[in-house]
Amino acid sequence: MNPTVPSETGAPRNTKQRSAVSAVLAETEGFHSAQDLHAMLRDRGERVGLTTVYRTLQGLADAGEIDVMRPPGGEHLYRRCSQGHHHHLVCRSCGRTVEVAGPAVESWADKVAGQHGFVDVSHTMEIFGTCPECAAKS
Amino acid sequence: MNPTVPSETGAPRNTKQRSAVSAVLAETEGFHSAQDLHAMLRDRGERVGLTTVYRTLQGLADAGEIDVMRPPGGEHLYRRCSQGHHHHLVCRSCGRTVEVAGPAVESWADKVAGQHGFVDVSHTMEIFGTCPECAAKS
DNA sequence: GTCGATAATGACAATGATTGTCAAAAGCGC
DNA sequence: GCGCTTTTGACAATCATTGTCATTATCGAC
């Protein structure tokens, strides 16, 4: 083939940095910002540039291996999630996150989009609330 | 009463700027960024500062009079919406927006959150796709 | 209508996450 | 091992959004 055209079959190279980012995501719970992850990597002694963390996270997100959430706070949060499609229930006080599956929502979104002729449909959903513990405190 | 304690009953003042922002929102279709709206106001000859546009939009959003969407692009988009709760179906190519109501989704979100003990529940949902016209073009 | 207290405004600077750039270094196929 | 190609990483640039604070307009009472 033509080496100057990697096309879509080009598998990403296995680098230490990519592995390190994946490892941190695999061993941590909950959502973390890119800068969080960068700090964690430094604490572990891994030398990974912040730029690389961002790019690696984007790549993983594109590959569907991690999940991205954009909370009102403004930072992107990344998390290693179960592979299947699902949604998140987030405590707006302590940040605790629960994964929830909603097949009904998936089919509803597809149906509604189809009714309007839309194709190639995706959707995002986030549920915010106050978890029992935080509610008890206040 | 005690003027030094506005408490929570203090209604926002009616200023020209607030009216102007509301007017633009009322007369335009679709979502617009804060900077978009600022430009529109300038074209109309209204003298409104960008800072004020941001603050007014935040206020209107808090009051539930407008809707905020945070697309992957990064900018906040604001829109005058029907008052009731609803969701949006957005064409990721041309930006065309359709309002959709989904009572099933509302109740599902509440139910799921309740099952986990969450209270004071809200949620956001956005559906992205390619509208018929854009799909035909490509 | 006028006055005074108070909140809103607006120009500008500051913030801060994310992205672009490009030389240097590493990975993969042969 | 070699060479090409991708990835990395330090730094700068970008850009929306927010903070600051003196000035101004609004509201409510008189």
mmCIF file of C-alpha atoms (C1' of nucleotides) in Angstrom:
data_model
loop_
_atom_site.group_PDB
_atom_site.id
_atom_site.type_symbol
_atom_site.label_atom_id
_atom_site.label_comp_id
_atom_site.label_asym_id
_atom_site.label_seq_id
_atom_site.Cartn_x
_atom_site.Cartn_y
_atom_site.Cartn_z
ATOM 1 C CA MET A 1 0.000 0.000 0.000
ATOM 2 C CA ASN A 2 0.969 3.594 0.172
ATOM 3 C CA PRO A 3 2.740 4.255 3.447
ATOM 4 C CA THR A 4 1.964 7.958 3.235
ATOM 5 C CA VAL A 5 -1.697 7.184 3.553
ATOM 6 C CA PRO A 6 -2.211 5.378 6.839
ATOM 7 C CA SER A 7 -5.912 5.257 6.090
ATOM 8 C CA GLU A 8 -8.136 4.112 8.886
ATOM 9 C CA THR A 9 -6.449 0.837 9.583
ATOM 10 C CA GLY A 10 -3.429 2.401 11.221
ATOM 11 C CA ALA A 11 -3.320 1.047 14.743
ATOM 12 C CA PRO A 12 -1.935 3.454 17.324
ATOM 13 C CA ARG A 13 1.495 2.666 18.562
ATOM 14 C CA ASN A 14 2.017 1.200 21.952
ATOM 15 C CA THR A 15 3.945 3.740 23.912
ATOM 16 C CA LYS A 16 4.774 3.938 27.575
ATOM 17 C CA GLN A 17 2.779 7.097 27.910
ATOM 18 C CA ARG A 18 -0.345 5.596 26.464
ATOM 19 C CA SER A 19 -0.023 2.600 28.735
ATOM 20 C CA ALA A 20 0.552 4.816 31.738
ATOM 21 C CA VAL A 21 -2.572 6.835 31.086
ATOM 22 C CA SER A 22 -4.621 3.705 30.609
ATOM 23 C CA ALA A 23 -3.181 2.232 33.789
ATOM 24 C CA VAL A 24 -4.097 5.241 35.873
ATOM 25 C CA LEU A 25 -7.593 5.250 34.467
ATOM 26 C CA ALA A 26 -7.941 1.558 35.153
ATOM 27 C CA GLU A 27 -6.861 1.879 38.768
ATOM 28 C CA THR A 28 -8.830 4.928 39.749
ATOM 29 C CA GLU A 29 -12.468 5.350 40.510
ATOM 30 C CA GLY A 30 -14.702 8.101 39.338
ATOM 31 C CA PHE A 31 -14.127 10.950 36.978
ATOM 32 C CA HIS A 32 -10.896 12.859 36.752
ATOM 33 C CA SER A 33 -9.872 15.885 34.792
ATOM 34 C CA ALA A 34 -6.962 15.764 32.409
ATOM 35 C CA GLN A 35 -4.914 17.818 34.809
ATOM 36 C CA ASP A 36 -5.786 15.463 37.637
ATOM 37 C CA LEU A 37 -4.540 12.534 35.656
ATOM 38 C CA HIS A 38 -1.424 14.406 34.729
ATOM 39 C CA ALA A 39 -0.697 15.081 38.398
ATOM 40 C CA MET A 40 -1.324 11.437 39.286
ATOM 41 C CA LEU A 41 1.115 10.322 36.646
ATOM 42 C CA ARG A 42 3.747 12.641 38.015
ATOM 43 C CA ASP A 43 3.190 11.312 41.512
ATOM 44 C CA ARG A 44 3.775 7.855 40.181
ATOM 45 C CA GLY A 45 7.061 8.977 38.743
ATOM 46 C CA GLU A 46 5.901 8.683 35.157
ATOM 47 C CA ARG A 47 7.179 11.413 32.943
ATOM 48 C CA VAL A 48 4.275 12.328 30.750
ATOM 49 C CA GLY A 49 3.665 15.720 29.278
ATOM 50 C CA LEU A 50 0.365 17.432 29.807
ATOM 51 C CA THR A 51 -0.119 17.749 26.070
ATOM 52 C CA THR A 52 0.310 14.019 25.681
ATOM 53 C CA VAL A 53 -2.236 13.354 28.389
ATOM 54 C CA TYR A 54 -4.772 15.439 26.541
ATOM 55 C CA ARG A 55 -4.071 13.754 23.234
ATOM 56 C CA THR A 56 -4.054 10.293 24.698
ATOM 57 C CA LEU A 57 -7.365 10.924 26.402
ATOM 58 C CA GLN A 58 -8.843 12.191 23.167
ATOM 59 C CA GLY A 59 -7.627 9.113 21.401
ATOM 60 C CA LEU A 60 -9.052 6.806 24.026
ATOM 61 C CA ALA A 61 -12.316 8.663 23.943
ATOM 62 C CA ASP A 62 -12.468 8.356 20.174
ATOM 63 C CA ALA A 63 -11.804 4.667 20.476
ATOM 64 C CA GLY A 64 -14.663 4.413 22.910
ATOM 65 C CA GLU A 65 -12.460 3.086 25.695
ATOM 66 C CA ILE A 66 -13.197 5.918 28.052
ATOM 67 C CA ASP A 67 -16.061 8.206 28.697
ATOM 68 C CA VAL A 68 -16.069 11.980 28.640
ATOM 69 C CA MET A 69 -18.351 14.198 30.659
ATOM 70 C CA ARG A 70 -18.609 17.956 30.519
ATOM 71 C CA PRO A 71 -19.947 19.143 33.827
ATOM 72 C CA PRO A 72 -21.084 22.714 34.343
ATOM 73 C CA GLY A 73 -17.759 23.371 36.061
ATOM 74 C CA GLY A 74 -16.118 23.615 32.685
ATOM 75 C CA GLU A 75 -13.433 20.951 32.810
ATOM 76 C CA HIS A 76 -13.685 17.798 30.817
ATOM 77 C CA LEU A 77 -13.802 14.729 32.995
ATOM 78 C CA TYR A 78 -12.618 11.353 31.841
ATOM 79 C CA ARG A 79 -13.390 7.961 33.227
ATOM 80 C CA ARG A 80 -12.775 4.350 32.483
ATOM 81 C CA CYS A 81 -16.266 2.984 32.033
ATOM 82 C CA SER A 82 -17.981 -0.198 31.245
ATOM 83 C CA GLN A 83 -17.776 -0.628 27.519
ATOM 84 C CA GLY A 84 -21.466 -0.583 26.743
ATOM 85 C CA HIS A 85 -23.462 2.550 26.345
ATOM 86 C CA HIS A 86 -24.777 3.963 29.574
ATOM 87 C CA HIS A 87 -25.397 7.174 31.442
ATOM 88 C CA HIS A 88 -24.316 8.769 34.662
ATOM 89 C CA LEU A 89 -26.018 9.853 37.810
ATOM 90 C CA VAL A 90 -23.799 12.433 39.460
ATOM 91 C CA CYS A 91 -24.043 13.954 42.909
ATOM 92 C CA ARG A 92 -23.700 17.656 42.422
ATOM 93 C CA SER A 93 -22.345 18.033 45.935
ATOM 94 C CA CYS A 94 -19.740 15.323 46.421
ATOM 95 C CA GLY A 95 -19.276 14.179 42.849
ATOM 96 C CA ARG A 96 -20.133 10.578 43.524
ATOM 97 C CA THR A 97 -21.073 8.870 40.308
ATOM 98 C CA VAL A 98 -23.330 5.962 39.577
ATOM 99 C CA GLU A 99 -23.548 4.290 36.228
ATOM 100 C CA VAL A 100 -27.056 3.650 35.036
ATOM 101 C CA ALA A 101 -28.266 1.810 32.021
ATOM 102 C CA GLY A 102 -31.419 2.924 30.269
ATOM 103 C CA PRO A 103 -32.377 0.885 27.268
ATOM 104 C CA ALA A 104 -35.668 2.740 27.164
ATOM 105 C CA VAL A 105 -33.827 6.009 26.690
ATOM 106 C CA GLU A 106 -31.678 4.656 23.900
ATOM 107 C CA SER A 107 -34.607 3.430 21.901
ATOM 108 C CA TRP A 108 -36.594 6.560 22.627
ATOM 109 C CA ALA A 109 -33.783 8.780 21.335
ATOM 110 C CA ASP A 110 -33.400 6.721 18.197
ATOM 111 C CA LYS A 111 -37.115 6.718 17.596
ATOM 112 C CA VAL A 112 -37.537 10.452 18.032
ATOM 113 C CA ALA A 113 -34.558 11.220 15.836
ATOM 114 C CA GLY A 114 -35.852 8.843 13.197
ATOM 115 C CA GLN A 115 -39.236 10.540 13.216
ATOM 116 C CA HIS A 116 -37.516 13.742 12.184
ATOM 117 C CA GLY A 117 -35.455 11.994 9.534
ATOM 118 C CA PHE A 118 -32.184 12.312 11.392
ATOM 119 C CA VAL A 119 -29.585 9.663 10.793
ATOM 120 C CA ASP A 120 -26.314 8.714 12.417
ATOM 121 C CA VAL A 121 -27.800 9.438 15.787
ATOM 122 C CA SER A 122 -25.979 9.676 19.080
ATOM 123 C CA HIS A 123 -26.973 11.209 22.339
ATOM 124 C CA THR A 124 -25.692 12.298 25.698
ATOM 125 C CA MET A 125 -27.508 12.305 28.970
ATOM 126 C CA GLU A 126 -26.493 13.222 32.452
ATOM 127 C CA ILE A 127 -28.566 13.154 35.583
ATOM 128 C CA PHE A 128 -27.634 15.449 38.426
ATOM 129 C CA GLY A 129 -28.909 15.253 41.953
ATOM 130 C CA THR A 130 -27.923 15.198 45.582
ATOM 131 C CA CYS A 131 -26.929 11.814 46.906
ATOM 132 C CA PRO A 132 -28.438 10.501 50.152
ATOM 133 C CA GLU A 133 -25.367 11.237 52.253
ATOM 134 C CA CYS A 134 -24.997 14.809 51.091
ATOM 135 C CA ALA A 135 -28.710 15.360 51.480
ATOM 136 C CA ALA A 136 -28.502 14.126 55.062
ATOM 137 C CA LYS A 137 -25.638 16.508 55.873
ATOM 138 C CA SER A 138 -27.228 19.688 54.674
ATOM 139 C CA MET B 1 -38.828 46.160 55.298
ATOM 140 C CA ASN B 2 -35.126 46.077 55.705
ATOM 141 C CA PRO B 3 -33.529 47.310 52.509
ATOM 142 C CA THR B 4 -30.119 45.947 53.489
ATOM 143 C CA VAL B 5 -31.442 42.434 53.347
ATOM 144 C CA PRO B 6 -32.826 41.831 49.886
ATOM 145 C CA SER B 7 -33.416 38.210 50.867
ATOM 146 C CA GLU B 8 -34.619 35.974 48.107
ATOM 147 C CA THR B 9 -37.597 38.021 47.123
ATOM 148 C CA GLY B 10 -35.465 40.659 45.440
ATOM 149 C CA ALA B 11 -36.655 40.778 41.883
ATOM 150 C CA PRO B 12 -34.008 41.664 39.311
ATOM 151 C CA ARG B 13 -34.212 45.155 38.065
ATOM 152 C CA ASN B 14 -35.634 45.871 34.688
ATOM 153 C CA THR B 15 -32.889 47.375 32.655
ATOM 154 C CA LYS B 16 -32.652 48.202 28.983
ATOM 155 C CA GLN B 17 -29.867 45.700 28.572
ATOM 156 C CA ARG B 18 -31.846 42.883 30.066
ATOM 157 C CA SER B 19 -34.766 43.724 27.842
ATOM 158 C CA ALA B 20 -32.533 43.913 24.817
ATOM 159 C CA VAL B 21 -31.060 40.499 25.442
ATOM 160 C CA SER B 22 -34.476 39.009 25.979
ATOM 161 C CA ALA B 23 -35.733 40.666 22.820
ATOM 162 C CA VAL B 24 -32.962 39.251 20.700
ATOM 163 C CA LEU B 25 -33.523 35.839 22.126
ATOM 164 C CA ALA B 26 -37.220 36.111 21.488
ATOM 165 C CA GLU B 27 -36.774 37.082 17.857
ATOM 166 C CA THR B 28 -34.114 34.636 16.848
ATOM 167 C CA GLU B 29 -34.330 30.988 16.079
ATOM 168 C CA GLY B 30 -31.981 28.332 17.225
ATOM 169 C CA PHE B 31 -29.059 28.425 19.543
ATOM 170 C CA HIS B 32 -26.595 31.255 19.726
ATOM 171 C CA SER B 33 -23.425 31.755 21.641
ATOM 172 C CA ALA B 34 -23.005 34.638 24.013
ATOM 173 C CA GLN B 35 -20.668 36.299 21.585
ATOM 174 C CA ASP B 36 -23.164 35.834 18.776
ATOM 175 C CA LEU B 37 -25.832 37.558 20.781
ATOM 176 C CA HIS B 38 -23.446 40.323 21.673
ATOM 177 C CA ALA B 39 -22.714 40.894 17.977
ATOM 178 C CA MET B 40 -26.419 40.907 17.157
ATOM 179 C CA LEU B 41 -27.084 43.511 19.803
ATOM 180 C CA ARG B 42 -24.366 45.690 18.387
ATOM 181 C CA ASP B 43 -25.826 45.364 14.906
ATOM 182 C CA ARG B 44 -29.122 46.532 16.296
ATOM 183 C CA GLY B 45 -27.441 49.561 17.698
ATOM 184 C CA GLU B 46 -27.905 48.483 21.288
ATOM 185 C CA ARG B 47 -24.961 49.304 23.444
ATOM 186 C CA VAL B 48 -24.499 46.304 25.644
ATOM 187 C CA GLY B 49 -21.218 45.129 27.072
ATOM 188 C CA LEU B 50 -20.106 41.593 26.530
ATOM 189 C CA THR B 51 -19.814 41.084 30.265
ATOM 190 C CA THR B 52 -23.392 42.131 30.701
ATOM 191 C CA VAL B 53 -24.524 39.717 28.033
ATOM 192 C CA TYR B 54 -22.870 36.881 29.882
ATOM 193 C CA ARG B 55 -24.345 37.884 33.204
ATOM 194 C CA THR B 56 -27.787 38.466 31.804
ATOM 195 C CA LEU B 57 -27.749 35.097 30.115
ATOM 196 C CA GLN B 58 -26.710 33.451 33.332
ATOM 197 C CA GLY B 59 -29.489 35.181 35.144
ATOM 198 C CA LEU B 60 -32.057 34.170 32.566
ATOM 199 C CA ALA B 61 -30.784 30.631 32.648
ATOM 200 C CA ASP B 62 -31.038 30.554 36.423
ATOM 201 C CA ALA B 63 -34.561 31.848 36.173
ATOM 202 C CA GLY B 64 -35.334 29.059 33.739
ATOM 203 C CA GLU B 65 -36.334 31.440 30.986
ATOM 204 C CA ILE B 66 -33.716 30.245 28.577
ATOM 205 C CA ASP B 67 -31.969 27.026 27.882
ATOM 206 C CA VAL B 68 -28.242 26.370 27.894
ATOM 207 C CA MET B 69 -26.495 23.755 25.860
ATOM 208 C CA ARG B 70 -22.829 22.839 25.988
ATOM 209 C CA PRO B 71 -21.950 21.258 22.673
ATOM 210 C CA PRO B 72 -18.607 19.521 22.152
ATOM 211 C CA GLY B 73 -17.397 22.632 20.390
ATOM 212 C CA GLY B 74 -16.810 24.288 23.719
ATOM 213 C CA GLU B 75 -18.996 27.354 23.610
ATOM 214 C CA HIS B 76 -22.128 27.699 25.637
ATOM 215 C CA LEU B 77 -25.200 28.104 23.502
ATOM 216 C CA TYR B 78 -28.308 29.855 24.679
ATOM 217 C CA ARG B 79 -31.796 29.701 23.343
ATOM 218 C CA ARG B 80 -35.210 30.981 24.138
ATOM 219 C CA CYS B 81 -37.214 27.832 24.572
ATOM 220 C CA SER B 82 -40.680 26.786 25.336
ATOM 221 C CA GLN B 83 -41.089 27.040 29.045
ATOM 222 C CA GLY B 84 -41.732 23.424 29.755
ATOM 223 C CA HIS B 85 -38.978 20.943 30.130
ATOM 224 C CA HIS B 86 -37.864 19.408 26.879
ATOM 225 C CA HIS B 87 -34.809 18.257 25.004
ATOM 226 C CA HIS B 88 -33.094 19.041 21.765
ATOM 227 C CA LEU B 89 -32.326 17.206 18.609
ATOM 228 C CA VAL B 90 -29.439 18.936 16.914
ATOM 229 C CA CYS B 91 -28.023 18.428 13.460
ATOM 230 C CA ARG B 92 -24.288 18.134 13.902
ATOM 231 C CA SER B 93 -23.717 19.392 10.395
ATOM 232 C CA CYS B 94 -25.954 22.425 9.919
ATOM 233 C CA GLY B 95 -26.957 23.108 13.506
ATOM 234 C CA ARG B 96 -30.665 22.868 12.865
ATOM 235 C CA THR B 97 -32.475 22.243 16.109
ATOM 236 C CA VAL B 98 -35.718 20.522 16.874
ATOM 237 C CA GLU B 99 -37.368 20.588 20.234
ATOM 238 C CA VAL B 100 -38.584 17.256 21.405
ATOM 239 C CA ALA B 101 -40.600 16.383 24.439
ATOM 240 C CA GLY B 102 -40.018 13.115 26.184
ATOM 241 C CA PRO B 103 -42.173 12.550 29.219
ATOM 242 C CA ALA B 104 -40.901 8.993 29.343
ATOM 243 C CA VAL B 105 -37.377 10.250 29.776
ATOM 244 C CA GLU B 106 -38.313 12.613 32.565
ATOM 245 C CA SER B 107 -39.987 9.963 34.589
ATOM 246 C CA TRP B 108 -37.261 7.473 33.880
ATOM 247 C CA ALA B 109 -34.590 9.867 35.120
ATOM 248 C CA ASP B 110 -36.535 10.603 38.258
ATOM 249 C CA LYS B 111 -37.165 6.965 38.882
ATOM 250 C CA VAL B 112 -33.562 5.909 38.425
ATOM 251 C CA ALA B 113 -32.279 8.723 40.602
ATOM 252 C CA GLY B 114 -34.823 7.868 43.261
ATOM 253 C CA GLN B 115 -33.750 4.265 43.263
ATOM 254 C CA HIS B 116 -30.303 5.420 44.275
ATOM 255 C CA GLY B 117 -31.650 7.777 46.903
ATOM 256 C CA PHE B 118 -30.789 10.915 45.007
ATOM 257 C CA VAL B 119 -32.930 13.959 45.597
ATOM 258 C CA ASP B 120 -33.305 17.338 43.930
ATOM 259 C CA VAL B 121 -32.870 15.697 40.591
ATOM 260 C CA SER B 122 -32.333 17.409 37.285
ATOM 261 C CA HIS B 123 -30.997 16.124 34.038
ATOM 262 C CA THR B 124 -29.728 17.158 30.677
ATOM 263 C CA MET B 125 -30.073 15.323 27.431
ATOM 264 C CA GLU B 126 -29.037 16.130 23.932
ATOM 265 C CA ILE B 127 -29.499 14.119 20.812
ATOM 266 C CA PHE B 128 -27.110 14.635 17.934
ATOM 267 C CA GLY B 129 -27.554 13.416 14.410
ATOM 268 C CA THR B 130 -27.487 14.396 10.788
ATOM 269 C CA CYS B 131 -30.650 15.963 9.482
ATOM 270 C CA PRO B 132 -32.229 14.697 6.259
ATOM 271 C CA GLU B 133 -30.995 17.573 4.143
ATOM 272 C CA CYS B 134 -27.404 17.328 5.251
ATOM 273 C CA ALA B 135 -27.506 13.591 4.887
ATOM 274 C CA ALA B 136 -28.704 13.991 1.306
ATOM 275 C CA LYS B 137 -25.905 16.406 0.463
ATOM 276 C CA SER B 138 -22.994 14.289 1.597
ATOM 277 C "C1'" DG C 1 -41.121 64.744 40.883
ATOM 278 C "C1'" DT C 2 -37.035 64.142 43.550
ATOM 279 C "C1'" DC C 3 -33.663 61.782 46.495
ATOM 280 C "C1'" DG C 4 -30.739 58.278 48.161
ATOM 281 C "C1'" DA C 5 -29.419 53.610 48.641
ATOM 282 C "C1'" DT C 6 -28.378 49.718 46.041
ATOM 283 C "C1'" DA C 7 -27.777 46.848 42.355
ATOM 284 C "C1'" DA C 8 -26.463 46.682 37.400
ATOM 285 C "C1'" DT C 9 -23.395 47.998 33.912
ATOM 286 C "C1'" DG C 10 -19.173 47.960 31.054
ATOM 287 C "C1'" DA C 11 -14.268 48.411 29.813
ATOM 288 C "C1'" DC C 12 -10.423 45.984 30.786
ATOM 289 C "C1'" DA C 13 -7.517 42.601 32.736
ATOM 290 C "C1'" DA C 14 -6.997 38.016 34.475
ATOM 291 C "C1'" DT C 15 -7.838 33.358 34.476
ATOM 292 C "C1'" DG C 16 -7.405 28.728 32.970
ATOM 293 C "C1'" DA C 17 -8.369 24.862 30.212
ATOM 294 C "C1'" DT C 18 -7.412 23.293 25.762
ATOM 295 C "C1'" DT C 19 -5.003 23.288 21.302
ATOM 296 C "C1'" DG C 20 -1.167 24.306 17.944
ATOM 297 C "C1'" DT C 21 3.692 24.043 16.835
ATOM 298 C "C1'" DC C 22 7.873 21.820 15.787
ATOM 299 C "C1'" DA C 23 12.294 19.739 16.868
ATOM 300 C "C1'" DA C 24 13.797 15.568 19.133
ATOM 301 C "C1'" DA C 25 13.084 10.796 20.319
ATOM 302 C "C1'" DA C 26 11.018 6.465 20.117
ATOM 303 C "C1'" DG C 27 8.332 2.546 17.782
ATOM 304 C "C1'" DC C 28 7.298 -0.659 14.022
ATOM 305 C "C1'" DG C 29 8.121 -3.207 9.771
ATOM 306 C "C1'" DC C 30 11.579 -4.906 7.014
ATOM 307 C "C1'" DG D 1 20.091 -3.028 12.686
ATOM 308 C "C1'" DC D 2 17.893 0.701 9.639
ATOM 309 C "C1'" DG D 3 14.920 4.002 8.132
ATOM 310 C "C1'" DC D 4 10.574 5.969 7.879
ATOM 311 C "C1'" DT D 5 6.758 7.591 10.454
ATOM 312 C "C1'" DT D 6 4.425 8.581 14.374
ATOM 313 C "C1'" DT D 7 4.490 10.235 18.932
ATOM 314 C "C1'" DT D 8 6.150 12.971 22.375
ATOM 315 C "C1'" DG D 9 6.733 17.206 25.126
ATOM 316 C "C1'" DA D 10 7.947 21.996 26.257
ATOM 317 C "C1'" DC D 11 6.216 26.203 25.248
ATOM 318 C "C1'" DA D 12 3.331 29.597 23.308
ATOM 319 C "C1'" DA D 13 -1.086 30.845 21.549
ATOM 320 C "C1'" DT D 14 -5.965 30.859 21.676
ATOM 321 C "C1'" DC D 15 -10.335 31.909 23.336
ATOM 322 C "C1'" DA D 16 -14.396 31.730 26.061
ATOM 323 C "C1'" DT D 17 -15.534 33.020 30.455
ATOM 324 C "C1'" DT D 18 -15.078 35.389 34.890
ATOM 325 C "C1'" DG D 19 -13.330 39.024 38.179
ATOM 326 C "C1'" DT D 20 -12.700 43.912 39.240
ATOM 327 C "C1'" DC D 21 -14.262 48.311 40.271
ATOM 328 C "C1'" DA D 22 -15.616 53.014 39.223
ATOM 329 C "C1'" DT D 23 -19.663 54.849 37.034
ATOM 330 C "C1'" DT D 24 -24.496 54.830 36.083
ATOM 331 C "C1'" DA D 25 -29.304 53.682 36.128
ATOM 332 C "C1'" DT D 26 -33.158 51.753 38.704
ATOM 333 C "C1'" DC D 27 -36.386 51.260 42.416
ATOM 334 C "C1'" DG D 28 -39.097 52.683 46.232
ATOM 335 C "C1'" DA D 29 -40.159 56.014 49.520
ATOM 336 C "C1'" DC D 30 -41.146 60.600 50.504
#
